[in-house]
């Protein structure tokens, strides 16, 4: 699913030049502007979806700040954008973590038997999960959506 989505986005942006992704994003942002409160909830759902299918939400997050500022004013708009981005990221991260934890743990057990690096990462996450998680989140080279799945396949739990 992720590979297909990535191929479609890349093909649309660079090869086909149809503009479907660009057109969809523009249409969605305009719809958010027109619908106010419902646009906030739609934005949260879109953030959850983008984190689950590995589409970087950066452009969407930046645009939400500008859109919500134009709707709710210079103080409330960025605050609403910040809170809704936080809620969307937490929900998307938790769903991705749980999905990876329950769907791929058996595969990781096989990989851990074959490759020692998987065992080392799993042990580090079990022993110092908060510290390792914070350090990995600060790393800008690993996308947010990928980290959700990485944390989900380790031996740590949601709590």
PDB file of C-alpha atoms in Angstrom:
ATOM      1  CA  UNK A   1       0.000   0.000   0.000  1.00  0.00           C
ATOM      2  CA  UNK A   2       2.746   2.437   0.974  1.00  0.00           C
ATOM      3  CA  UNK A   3       4.814   1.633  -2.091  1.00  0.00           C
ATOM      4  CA  UNK A   4       1.859   2.088  -4.408  1.00  0.00           C
ATOM      5  CA  UNK A   5       0.924   5.419  -2.827  1.00  0.00           C
ATOM      6  CA  UNK A   6       4.510   6.674  -3.004  1.00  0.00           C
ATOM      7  CA  UNK A   7       4.831   5.632  -6.639  1.00  0.00           C
ATOM      8  CA  UNK A   8       1.578   7.413  -7.520  1.00  0.00           C
ATOM      9  CA  UNK A   9       2.613  10.641  -5.785  1.00  0.00           C
ATOM     10  CA  UNK A  10       6.071  10.627  -7.379  1.00  0.00           C
ATOM     11  CA  UNK A  11       4.693   9.738 -10.795  1.00  0.00           C
ATOM     12  CA  UNK A  12       2.086  12.493 -10.570  1.00  0.00           C
ATOM     13  CA  UNK A  13       4.563  15.109  -9.420  1.00  0.00           C
ATOM     14  CA  UNK A  14       7.502  14.404 -11.710  1.00  0.00           C
ATOM     15  CA  UNK A  15       6.551  12.107 -14.577  1.00  0.00           C
ATOM     16  CA  UNK A  16       2.899  12.557 -15.493  1.00  0.00           C
ATOM     17  CA  UNK A  17       2.659  16.208 -14.461  1.00  0.00           C
ATOM     18  CA  UNK A  18      -1.125  15.899 -14.275  1.00  0.00           C
ATOM     19  CA  UNK A  19      -1.324  17.908 -11.094  1.00  0.00           C
ATOM     20  CA  UNK A  20      -3.855  15.618  -9.413  1.00  0.00           C
ATOM     21  CA  UNK A  21      -2.022  15.678  -6.095  1.00  0.00           C
ATOM     22  CA  UNK A  22      -1.442  19.427  -6.316  1.00  0.00           C
ATOM     23  CA  UNK A  23      -5.061  19.978  -7.326  1.00  0.00           C
ATOM     24  CA  UNK A  24      -6.332  17.777  -4.508  1.00  0.00           C
ATOM     25  CA  UNK A  25      -4.197  19.605  -1.953  1.00  0.00           C
ATOM     26  CA  UNK A  26      -5.343  23.012  -3.180  1.00  0.00           C
ATOM     27  CA  UNK A  27      -8.966  21.880  -3.164  1.00  0.00           C
ATOM     28  CA  UNK A  28      -8.689  20.436   0.317  1.00  0.00           C
ATOM     29  CA  UNK A  29      -7.072  23.578   1.725  1.00  0.00           C
ATOM     30  CA  UNK A  30      -9.758  25.756   0.129  1.00  0.00           C
ATOM     31  CA  UNK A  31     -12.443  23.456   1.558  1.00  0.00           C
ATOM     32  CA  UNK A  32     -10.834  23.813   5.011  1.00  0.00           C
ATOM     33  CA  UNK A  33     -10.968  27.595   4.677  1.00  0.00           C
ATOM     34  CA  UNK A  34     -14.653  27.559   3.716  1.00  0.00           C
ATOM     35  CA  UNK A  35     -15.831  25.151   6.416  1.00  0.00           C
ATOM     36  CA  UNK A  36     -14.117  26.514   9.556  1.00  0.00           C
ATOM     37  CA  UNK A  37     -14.720  24.112  12.462  1.00  0.00           C
ATOM     38  CA  UNK A  38     -15.422  21.153  10.213  1.00  0.00           C
ATOM     39  CA  UNK A  39     -12.200  21.988   8.384  1.00  0.00           C
ATOM     40  CA  UNK A  40     -10.261  21.572  11.639  1.00  0.00           C
ATOM     41  CA  UNK A  41     -11.619  18.044  12.095  1.00  0.00           C
ATOM     42  CA  UNK A  42     -10.995  17.196   8.440  1.00  0.00           C
ATOM     43  CA  UNK A  43      -7.429  18.462   8.852  1.00  0.00           C
ATOM     44  CA  UNK A  44      -6.906  16.161  11.849  1.00  0.00           C
ATOM     45  CA  UNK A  45      -8.228  13.189   9.864  1.00  0.00           C
ATOM     46  CA  UNK A  46      -5.967  14.099   6.925  1.00  0.00           C
ATOM     47  CA  UNK A  47      -2.926  14.227   9.246  1.00  0.00           C
ATOM     48  CA  UNK A  48      -3.791  10.768  10.567  1.00  0.00           C
ATOM     49  CA  UNK A  49      -4.096   9.419   7.018  1.00  0.00           C
ATOM     50  CA  UNK A  50      -0.826  10.981   5.850  1.00  0.00           C
ATOM     51  CA  UNK A  51       1.071   9.523   8.796  1.00  0.00           C
ATOM     52  CA  UNK A  52      -0.327   6.056   8.072  1.00  0.00           C
ATOM     53  CA  UNK A  53       0.598   6.010   4.381  1.00  0.00           C
ATOM     54  CA  UNK A  54       4.003   7.725   4.729  1.00  0.00           C
ATOM     55  CA  UNK A  55       3.140  10.968   2.962  1.00  0.00           C
ATOM     56  CA  UNK A  56       5.059  13.811   4.629  1.00  0.00           C
ATOM     57  CA  UNK A  57       2.506  16.207   6.155  1.00  0.00           C
ATOM     58  CA  UNK A  58       4.863  19.214   6.228  1.00  0.00           C
ATOM     59  CA  UNK A  59       3.112  21.255   3.533  1.00  0.00           C
ATOM     60  CA  UNK A  60      -0.266  20.509   5.083  1.00  0.00           C
ATOM     61  CA  UNK A  61       0.953  21.590   8.538  1.00  0.00           C
ATOM     62  CA  UNK A  62       2.404  24.874   7.249  1.00  0.00           C
ATOM     63  CA  UNK A  63      -0.719  25.610   5.232  1.00  0.00           C
ATOM     64  CA  UNK A  64      -2.975  24.950   8.223  1.00  0.00           C
ATOM     65  CA  UNK A  65      -1.258  27.725  10.154  1.00  0.00           C
ATOM     66  CA  UNK A  66      -1.985  30.234   7.396  1.00  0.00           C
ATOM     67  CA  UNK A  67      -5.525  29.022   6.783  1.00  0.00           C
ATOM     68  CA  UNK A  68      -6.539  28.923  10.442  1.00  0.00           C
ATOM     69  CA  UNK A  69      -4.932  32.330  10.953  1.00  0.00           C
ATOM     70  CA  UNK A  70      -7.111  33.782   8.202  1.00  0.00           C
ATOM     71  CA  UNK A  71     -10.215  32.175   9.732  1.00  0.00           C
ATOM     72  CA  UNK A  72      -9.665  32.615  13.473  1.00  0.00           C
ATOM     73  CA  UNK A  73      -7.302  35.580  13.682  1.00  0.00           C
ATOM     74  CA  UNK A  74      -3.603  36.124  14.380  1.00  0.00           C
ATOM     75  CA  UNK A  75      -3.604  34.607  17.887  1.00  0.00           C
ATOM     76  CA  UNK A  76      -6.276  31.908  17.817  1.00  0.00           C
ATOM     77  CA  UNK A  77      -5.484  30.647  14.301  1.00  0.00           C
ATOM     78  CA  UNK A  78      -1.914  29.474  14.926  1.00  0.00           C
ATOM     79  CA  UNK A  79      -2.979  28.079  18.313  1.00  0.00           C
ATOM     80  CA  UNK A  80      -5.766  26.035  16.694  1.00  0.00           C
ATOM     81  CA  UNK A  81      -3.321  24.885  13.991  1.00  0.00           C
ATOM     82  CA  UNK A  82      -0.812  23.844  16.663  1.00  0.00           C
ATOM     83  CA  UNK A  83      -3.352  21.937  18.747  1.00  0.00           C
ATOM     84  CA  UNK A  84      -4.990  20.230  15.774  1.00  0.00           C
ATOM     85  CA  UNK A  85      -1.563  19.263  14.380  1.00  0.00           C
ATOM     86  CA  UNK A  86      -0.631  17.824  17.762  1.00  0.00           C
ATOM     87  CA  UNK A  87      -3.875  15.839  17.994  1.00  0.00           C
ATOM     88  CA  UNK A  88      -3.526  14.534  14.425  1.00  0.00           C
ATOM     89  CA  UNK A  89       0.107  13.541  14.963  1.00  0.00           C
ATOM     90  CA  UNK A  90      -0.670  11.755  18.246  1.00  0.00           C
ATOM     91  CA  UNK A  91      -3.632   9.880  16.758  1.00  0.00           C
ATOM     92  CA  UNK A  92      -1.737   8.943  13.590  1.00  0.00           C
ATOM     93  CA  UNK A  93       1.314   7.869  15.577  1.00  0.00           C
ATOM     94  CA  UNK A  94      -0.716   5.753  17.968  1.00  0.00           C
ATOM     95  CA  UNK A  95      -2.684   4.062  15.190  1.00  0.00           C
ATOM     96  CA  UNK A  96       0.519   3.395  13.218  1.00  0.00           C
ATOM     97  CA  UNK A  97       2.214   2.032  16.333  1.00  0.00           C
ATOM     98  CA  UNK A  98      -0.683  -0.297  17.145  1.00  0.00           C
ATOM     99  CA  UNK A  99      -1.002  -1.414  13.541  1.00  0.00           C
ATOM    100  CA  UNK A 100       2.672  -2.311  13.359  1.00  0.00           C
ATOM    101  CA  UNK A 101       2.641  -3.881  16.813  1.00  0.00           C
ATOM    102  CA  UNK A 102      -0.219  -6.254  16.115  1.00  0.00           C
ATOM    103  CA  UNK A 103       0.293  -6.926  12.406  1.00  0.00           C
ATOM    104  CA  UNK A 104       4.050  -7.340  11.994  1.00  0.00           C
ATOM    105  CA  UNK A 105       5.446  -8.564  15.308  1.00  0.00           C
ATOM    106  CA  UNK A 106       5.730 -12.168  14.018  1.00  0.00           C
ATOM    107  CA  UNK A 107       7.758 -11.010  11.018  1.00  0.00           C
ATOM    108  CA  UNK A 108      10.100  -9.088  13.280  1.00  0.00           C
ATOM    109  CA  UNK A 109      10.646 -12.190  15.420  1.00  0.00           C
ATOM    110  CA  UNK A 110      11.933 -13.944  12.290  1.00  0.00           C
ATOM    111  CA  UNK A 111      14.151 -10.993  11.356  1.00  0.00           C
ATOM    112  CA  UNK A 112      15.511 -10.771  14.914  1.00  0.00           C
ATOM    113  CA  UNK A 113      16.702 -14.370  14.671  1.00  0.00           C
ATOM    114  CA  UNK A 114      18.513 -13.588  11.408  1.00  0.00           C
ATOM    115  CA  UNK A 115      19.902 -10.095  11.972  1.00  0.00           C
ATOM    116  CA  UNK A 116      21.517  -9.055  15.282  1.00  0.00           C
ATOM    117  CA  UNK A 117      20.831  -5.345  14.685  1.00  0.00           C
ATOM    118  CA  UNK A 118      17.101  -5.961  15.137  1.00  0.00           C
ATOM    119  CA  UNK A 119      17.770  -7.647  18.488  1.00  0.00           C
ATOM    120  CA  UNK A 120      19.973  -4.731  19.578  1.00  0.00           C
ATOM    121  CA  UNK A 121      17.350  -2.121  18.684  1.00  0.00           C
ATOM    122  CA  UNK A 122      14.622  -4.139  20.376  1.00  0.00           C
ATOM    123  CA  UNK A 123      16.682  -4.511  23.586  1.00  0.00           C
ATOM    124  CA  UNK A 124      17.534  -0.788  23.598  1.00  0.00           C
ATOM    125  CA  UNK A 125      13.878   0.139  23.168  1.00  0.00           C
ATOM    126  CA  UNK A 126      12.796  -2.185  25.985  1.00  0.00           C
ATOM    127  CA  UNK A 127      15.481  -0.922  28.417  1.00  0.00           C
ATOM    128  CA  UNK A 128      15.432   2.821  27.650  1.00  0.00           C
ATOM    129  CA  UNK A 129      12.301   3.296  25.569  1.00  0.00           C
ATOM    130  CA  UNK A 130      11.636   6.944  26.426  1.00  0.00           C
ATOM    131  CA  UNK A 131      15.236   8.062  25.903  1.00  0.00           C
ATOM    132  CA  UNK A 132      15.647   6.163  22.625  1.00  0.00           C
ATOM    133  CA  UNK A 133      12.261   7.364  21.392  1.00  0.00           C
ATOM    134  CA  UNK A 134      13.062  11.015  22.108  1.00  0.00           C
ATOM    135  CA  UNK A 135      16.473  10.747  20.441  1.00  0.00           C
ATOM    136  CA  UNK A 136      14.987   9.083  17.374  1.00  0.00           C
ATOM    137  CA  UNK A 137      12.199  11.692  17.135  1.00  0.00           C
ATOM    138  CA  UNK A 138      14.826  14.451  17.171  1.00  0.00           C
ATOM    139  CA  UNK A 139      16.522  12.854  14.175  1.00  0.00           C
ATOM    140  CA  UNK A 140      15.218  14.665  11.109  1.00  0.00           C
ATOM    141  CA  UNK A 141      16.451  11.968   8.701  1.00  0.00           C
ATOM    142  CA  UNK A 142      13.837   9.393   9.700  1.00  0.00           C
ATOM    143  CA  UNK A 143      10.253  10.361   8.746  1.00  0.00           C
ATOM    144  CA  UNK A 144       7.591  10.508  11.444  1.00  0.00           C
ATOM    145  CA  UNK A 145       5.439   7.788   9.882  1.00  0.00           C
ATOM    146  CA  UNK A 146       8.366   5.388   9.604  1.00  0.00           C
ATOM    147  CA  UNK A 147       9.243   5.891  13.269  1.00  0.00           C
ATOM    148  CA  UNK A 148       5.687   4.995  14.280  1.00  0.00           C
ATOM    149  CA  UNK A 149       6.103   1.626  12.629  1.00  0.00           C
ATOM    150  CA  UNK A 150       9.650   1.168  13.954  1.00  0.00           C
ATOM    151  CA  UNK A 151       8.431   1.721  17.497  1.00  0.00           C
ATOM    152  CA  UNK A 152       5.457  -0.562  16.867  1.00  0.00           C
ATOM    153  CA  UNK A 153       7.631  -3.521  15.902  1.00  0.00           C
ATOM    154  CA  UNK A 154       9.775  -3.299  19.018  1.00  0.00           C
ATOM    155  CA  UNK A 155       8.894  -4.894  22.330  1.00  0.00           C
ATOM    156  CA  UNK A 156       7.562  -1.727  23.985  1.00  0.00           C
ATOM    157  CA  UNK A 157       3.889  -1.121  24.680  1.00  0.00           C
ATOM    158  CA  UNK A 158       1.645   1.950  24.296  1.00  0.00           C
ATOM    159  CA  UNK A 159       1.682   2.919  27.963  1.00  0.00           C
TER     160      UNK A 159
END
